[in-house]
Amino acid sequence: MTMEEKLLINELEQGRELAKLLMSNLKQTSSIESSKTLISEIIRIYQNAIFMLSLNEDDKNILKRSPEFNDKNSKTVFKKRKTSAEKKTEKVRVVVGEGQEKGLIDDGFSWRKYGQKDIHGFINPRGYFRCTHRFTQNCLAVKQVQKSDKDPSIFEVKYVGNHTCNNTPPKTKTPNLSVSMFEEGNRAHVTEQSEDIKPTKTEEVTISLDDLEEKKNIFRTFSFSNHEIENVGGWKSNILSENLMGNLSPATSGSGITAEIVSAPALVENSETADSYFSSLDNIIDFGQDWLWS
DNA sequence: TGCATTTGACCAAG
DNA sequence: CTTGGTCAAATGCA
């Protein structure tokens, strides 16, 4: 049995167990939040399974190259070149769409492009941006923007580091986009971040399903910032379903670790309703392997 | 003129 | 050697 097949079976088994838990939950009239979480987890698992089945050989090779994928308990996180910023930051993968160009997504901060690279395995180059106030205010925030190969209207944005400049945009009442947050590493909770990251507002809803925690595989962690899903390769996703067209700030979710998705004008009205909840899930599922951004 | 962008070179890690 | 990330000189633009 190949590794992919084992992983796939593992995913499906988890889905089954979660479905059982959900049934038990419903019988015991447990909290709606708990049930929602289970449902989202089940959907995520099946999404993973479908995704794995849909991979072509090249995609699988990409996965195999990822240490996070190969070793679920490994402390070997994908290592890039050390930078001063990396020591202090988490990385978040963001997907932004709406046809904005050159990564000039208005996230409330001012960015200055300092580089562009063709990335192996991607058609479009990746742009590197740092905060305009890097030198004036020693703001180490950095972001990387890459246009999706599949959908040119989608930009994947990775934020690295907190803004320490005074340029912090005014906090909107809630993030306004369907958001998918990915966190590098294979951590169990958003709060388990590097020492310099102190989330001030995580809105974490960690489910107390201990046996479930034991079963975590390489795909995921189990922590929710509203609705959170981790995806292939150790990325963690986070759905914050809000109005789509507003101003999303990377700093508004606390630690400066924020991701944003504006994939399509599919409105997500209110995260409190089941319908919108599933709408936001649909948004994520639609991304498919575009999430594969190491 | 000052600031932002472009782009090839450079460097570190694997 | 390959790759990703950064640097910095050249260039563009208001």
XYZ file of C-alpha atoms (C1' of nucleotides) in Angstrom:
322
model
C 0.000 0.000 0.000
C 1.385 3.346 -0.920
C 1.757 6.144 1.533
C -0.959 8.083 -0.233
C -3.340 5.190 0.115
C -2.583 4.797 3.781
C -3.168 8.456 4.343
C -6.354 8.292 2.418
C -7.647 5.424 4.489
C -6.608 7.224 7.608
C -8.563 10.249 6.522
C -11.659 8.255 5.786
C -11.439 6.415 9.068
C -11.264 9.703 10.876
C -14.285 10.862 8.987
C -16.165 7.813 10.129
C -15.173 8.320 13.725
C -16.137 11.946 13.607
C -19.490 11.085 12.143
C -20.040 8.725 15.055
C -19.109 11.429 17.467
C -21.447 13.796 15.764
C -24.283 11.355 16.036
C -23.530 10.938 19.689
C -23.368 14.679 20.049
C -26.771 15.119 18.517
C -28.296 12.496 20.739
C -26.947 14.217 23.783
C -28.010 17.622 22.530
C -24.548 18.925 22.883
C -23.686 22.436 21.941
C -24.282 23.554 18.439
C -20.726 24.803 18.271
C -19.402 21.389 19.006
C -21.576 19.854 16.336
C -20.611 22.487 13.853
C -17.011 21.778 14.521
C -17.466 18.107 14.001
C -19.275 18.699 10.770
C -16.589 20.987 9.498
C -13.965 18.475 10.444
C -15.768 15.703 8.636
C -16.089 17.848 5.554
C -12.455 18.717 5.759
C -11.444 15.123 5.994
C -13.424 14.179 2.960
C -12.071 17.160 1.164
C -8.590 15.915 1.912
C -9.490 12.468 0.715
C -10.955 13.750 -2.508
C -8.021 15.986 -2.975
C -5.595 13.125 -2.541
C -7.497 11.057 -5.033
C -7.394 13.843 -7.531
C -3.665 14.332 -7.341
C -1.645 13.547 -10.372
C 1.823 12.090 -10.025
C 3.569 15.413 -10.037
C 1.387 16.669 -7.241
C 2.157 13.597 -5.224
C 5.822 14.151 -5.719
C 5.431 17.636 -4.435
C 3.736 16.291 -1.355
C 6.425 13.714 -0.828
C 9.001 16.420 -0.857
C 7.361 18.134 2.018
C 8.813 17.113 5.382
C 5.572 18.105 7.020
C 3.787 15.665 4.868
C 6.208 12.841 5.360
C 6.648 12.903 9.056
C 3.696 13.744 11.142
C 5.504 13.801 14.421
C 8.629 15.261 13.117
C 10.111 18.366 14.546
C 11.604 18.915 11.167
C 9.524 21.682 9.838
C 10.176 22.800 6.351
C 13.228 24.919 6.675
C 13.894 27.833 4.553
C 16.771 30.113 4.766
C 16.920 31.751 8.095
C 15.959 35.316 8.187
C 15.660 37.633 11.090
C 11.999 37.972 10.409
C 11.324 34.296 10.357
C 12.550 33.801 13.849
C 9.857 36.044 15.053
C 6.989 35.163 12.903
C 4.586 32.617 11.796
C 3.669 32.329 8.234
C 0.228 32.419 6.922
C -0.976 31.583 3.561
C -3.627 33.789 2.115
C -5.676 33.592 -0.953
C -7.073 36.685 -2.445
C -9.012 37.163 -5.551
C -11.315 39.713 -7.091
C -8.937 40.330 -9.919
C -6.649 42.567 -8.042
C -3.360 42.884 -9.732
C 0.233 42.502 -8.794
C -0.626 41.566 -5.295
C -1.690 45.062 -4.575
C -4.371 43.896 -2.290
C -5.567 46.639 -0.093
C -5.139 45.128 3.298
C -4.730 48.449 4.970
C -0.975 48.415 5.029
C 1.454 49.939 2.663
C 3.849 47.490 1.103
C 6.948 47.866 -0.945
C 7.970 45.237 -3.393
C 11.530 44.091 -2.961
C 11.736 41.060 -5.133
C 10.118 38.627 -7.461
C 10.960 35.033 -8.077
C 9.890 32.306 -10.407
C 9.000 29.435 -8.159
C 9.582 25.889 -9.165
C 6.310 24.203 -9.951
C 4.380 27.395 -10.376
C 3.637 29.208 -13.552
C 3.380 32.628 -12.069
C 6.200 34.311 -10.191
C 5.997 35.073 -6.510
C 6.282 38.642 -5.424
C 7.975 39.674 -2.216
C 6.759 42.672 -0.305
C 7.838 44.290 2.905
C 6.286 46.998 4.932
C 7.054 50.449 3.651
C 7.988 51.440 7.194
C 10.563 48.710 7.517
C 13.430 51.090 7.992
C 11.686 54.092 9.401
C 9.827 52.177 12.080
C 11.654 48.896 12.047
C 8.521 47.111 10.959
C 9.449 43.605 9.919
C 6.162 42.598 8.368
C 6.565 40.874 5.055
C 4.191 39.305 2.654
C 4.485 37.132 -0.395
C 2.000 37.234 -3.184
C 1.547 34.695 -5.878
C -1.086 34.513 -8.511
C -2.851 31.209 -8.690
C -1.879 29.110 -11.638
C -5.382 27.868 -12.001
C -7.349 30.995 -11.478
C -5.658 34.284 -12.334
C -8.257 36.085 -10.293
C -6.953 34.427 -7.177
C -3.892 35.637 -5.376
C -2.287 33.650 -2.671
C -0.797 35.845 -0.048
C 1.449 34.761 2.741
C 1.982 37.121 5.627
C 5.141 36.817 7.623
C 5.568 38.817 10.743
C 3.698 41.418 12.631
C 3.358 45.009 11.775
C 5.046 47.019 14.423
C 4.707 50.246 12.574
C 2.153 52.876 13.359
C 0.593 52.212 10.064
C -1.767 49.719 11.549
C -5.035 50.193 9.798
C -8.167 50.869 11.778
C -9.695 47.702 13.025
C -12.837 46.750 11.284
C -15.552 45.283 13.394
C -14.965 41.934 11.797
C -12.907 40.690 8.962
C -14.869 41.140 5.866
C -13.843 38.265 3.755
C -14.071 34.611 3.648
C -10.767 33.864 5.173
C -8.494 30.930 5.000
C -5.547 30.948 7.263
C -2.668 28.608 7.038
C -0.033 28.317 9.594
C 3.284 26.829 8.897
C 4.244 23.885 10.983
C 2.213 21.105 12.402
C 0.887 22.665 15.509
C -2.142 21.729 17.390
C -3.414 25.157 18.158
C -3.189 28.614 16.887
C -1.992 29.715 20.248
C 1.037 27.516 20.014
C 2.992 30.003 18.085
C 6.543 31.071 18.126
C 7.652 32.887 21.198
C 7.244 36.318 19.827
C 3.779 35.815 18.604
C 1.247 36.637 21.225
C -2.181 36.472 19.803
C -4.386 38.955 21.444
C -7.564 37.786 19.922
C -7.737 34.297 18.628
C -11.368 33.457 19.071
C -10.253 29.943 19.534
C -12.782 27.218 19.906
C -10.773 24.178 20.646
C -12.786 21.064 20.735
C -12.219 18.773 23.621
C -12.165 15.531 21.820
C -9.152 13.950 23.317
C -9.243 10.787 21.353
C -9.549 12.846 18.284
C -6.472 14.764 19.178
C -4.570 11.519 19.296
C -5.493 10.782 15.779
C -4.234 13.919 14.276
C -2.338 13.157 11.202
C -0.075 15.214 9.140
C -2.873 16.975 7.491
C -4.256 18.780 10.327
C -4.392 20.234 13.655
C -7.558 20.733 15.514
C -8.086 24.190 16.594
C -10.534 26.719 15.479
C -10.392 30.360 15.031
C -14.005 30.613 14.210
C -13.825 27.815 11.732
C -10.495 26.481 11.016
C -9.181 23.813 8.818
C -5.740 22.649 8.213
C -4.810 21.495 4.825
C -2.282 19.382 3.093
C 1.285 20.080 3.918
C 0.779 21.375 7.380
C -1.027 24.506 6.457
C -3.821 25.461 8.651
C -6.848 27.136 7.315
C -9.199 29.394 9.036
C -12.505 30.525 7.782
C -13.815 33.771 9.025
C -16.954 34.241 7.149
C -18.009 37.809 6.883
C -19.044 40.195 4.222
C -16.791 39.810 1.311
C -15.931 43.218 0.086
C -14.647 44.975 3.110
C -11.228 45.830 4.273
C -9.392 42.948 5.786
C -6.399 43.656 7.855
C -3.727 41.145 8.664
C -3.485 42.625 12.108
C -7.097 42.361 12.961
C -7.044 38.779 13.967
C -4.608 39.303 16.698
C -1.125 38.106 16.100
C -0.640 39.598 12.737
C -1.165 36.178 11.365
C -4.005 36.526 9.066
C -5.049 35.192 5.811
C -7.654 36.298 3.446
C -9.594 34.753 0.718
C -11.682 36.487 -1.789
C -12.135 33.777 -4.260
C -15.427 34.632 -5.755
C -18.263 36.977 -5.147
C -20.094 34.234 -3.363
C -21.321 36.064 -0.360
C -21.043 34.589 3.022
C -23.549 36.360 5.079
C -23.304 35.366 8.639
C -21.179 32.790 10.268
C -23.812 32.152 12.858
C -26.100 30.459 10.454
C -25.555 26.966 9.259
C -26.109 27.949 5.671
C -23.419 30.516 5.627
C -21.217 28.212 7.535
C -21.404 25.702 4.790
C -21.045 28.406 2.223
C -17.716 29.292 3.646
C -16.730 25.690 3.669
C -17.638 25.500 0.050
C -15.362 28.388 -0.617
C -12.506 26.473 0.823
C -13.262 23.268 -0.901
C -13.307 25.063 -4.178
C -9.680 25.895 -3.825
C -8.631 22.322 -4.232
C -4.956 21.892 -4.724
C -4.355 25.528 -5.183
C -3.707 25.302 -1.492
C -0.565 23.476 -2.171
C 1.765 26.297 -1.569
C 4.791 25.377 0.367
C 13.857 64.788 -6.701
C 12.305 61.221 -4.032
C 10.097 57.079 -3.722
C 8.572 52.645 -5.808
C 9.383 48.875 -8.958
C 12.154 45.800 -11.724
C 15.453 42.419 -12.187
C 19.832 40.028 -12.118
C 23.115 38.782 -8.638
C 24.029 36.925 -4.406
C 23.504 33.913 -0.445
C 21.933 30.166 2.541
C 19.857 25.785 3.066
C 18.961 21.264 1.590
C 23.689 21.894 -7.701
C 19.000 23.566 -7.082
C 15.843 26.484 -5.033
C 13.810 30.212 -2.427
C 14.545 34.620 -0.349
C 16.928 39.055 -0.247
C 19.848 42.729 -1.909
C 20.780 46.601 -4.528
C 21.667 49.040 -8.849
C 19.035 50.553 -12.627
C 14.920 52.321 -14.070
C 10.268 54.346 -13.916
C 7.008 57.583 -12.409
C 4.618 61.432 -10.251
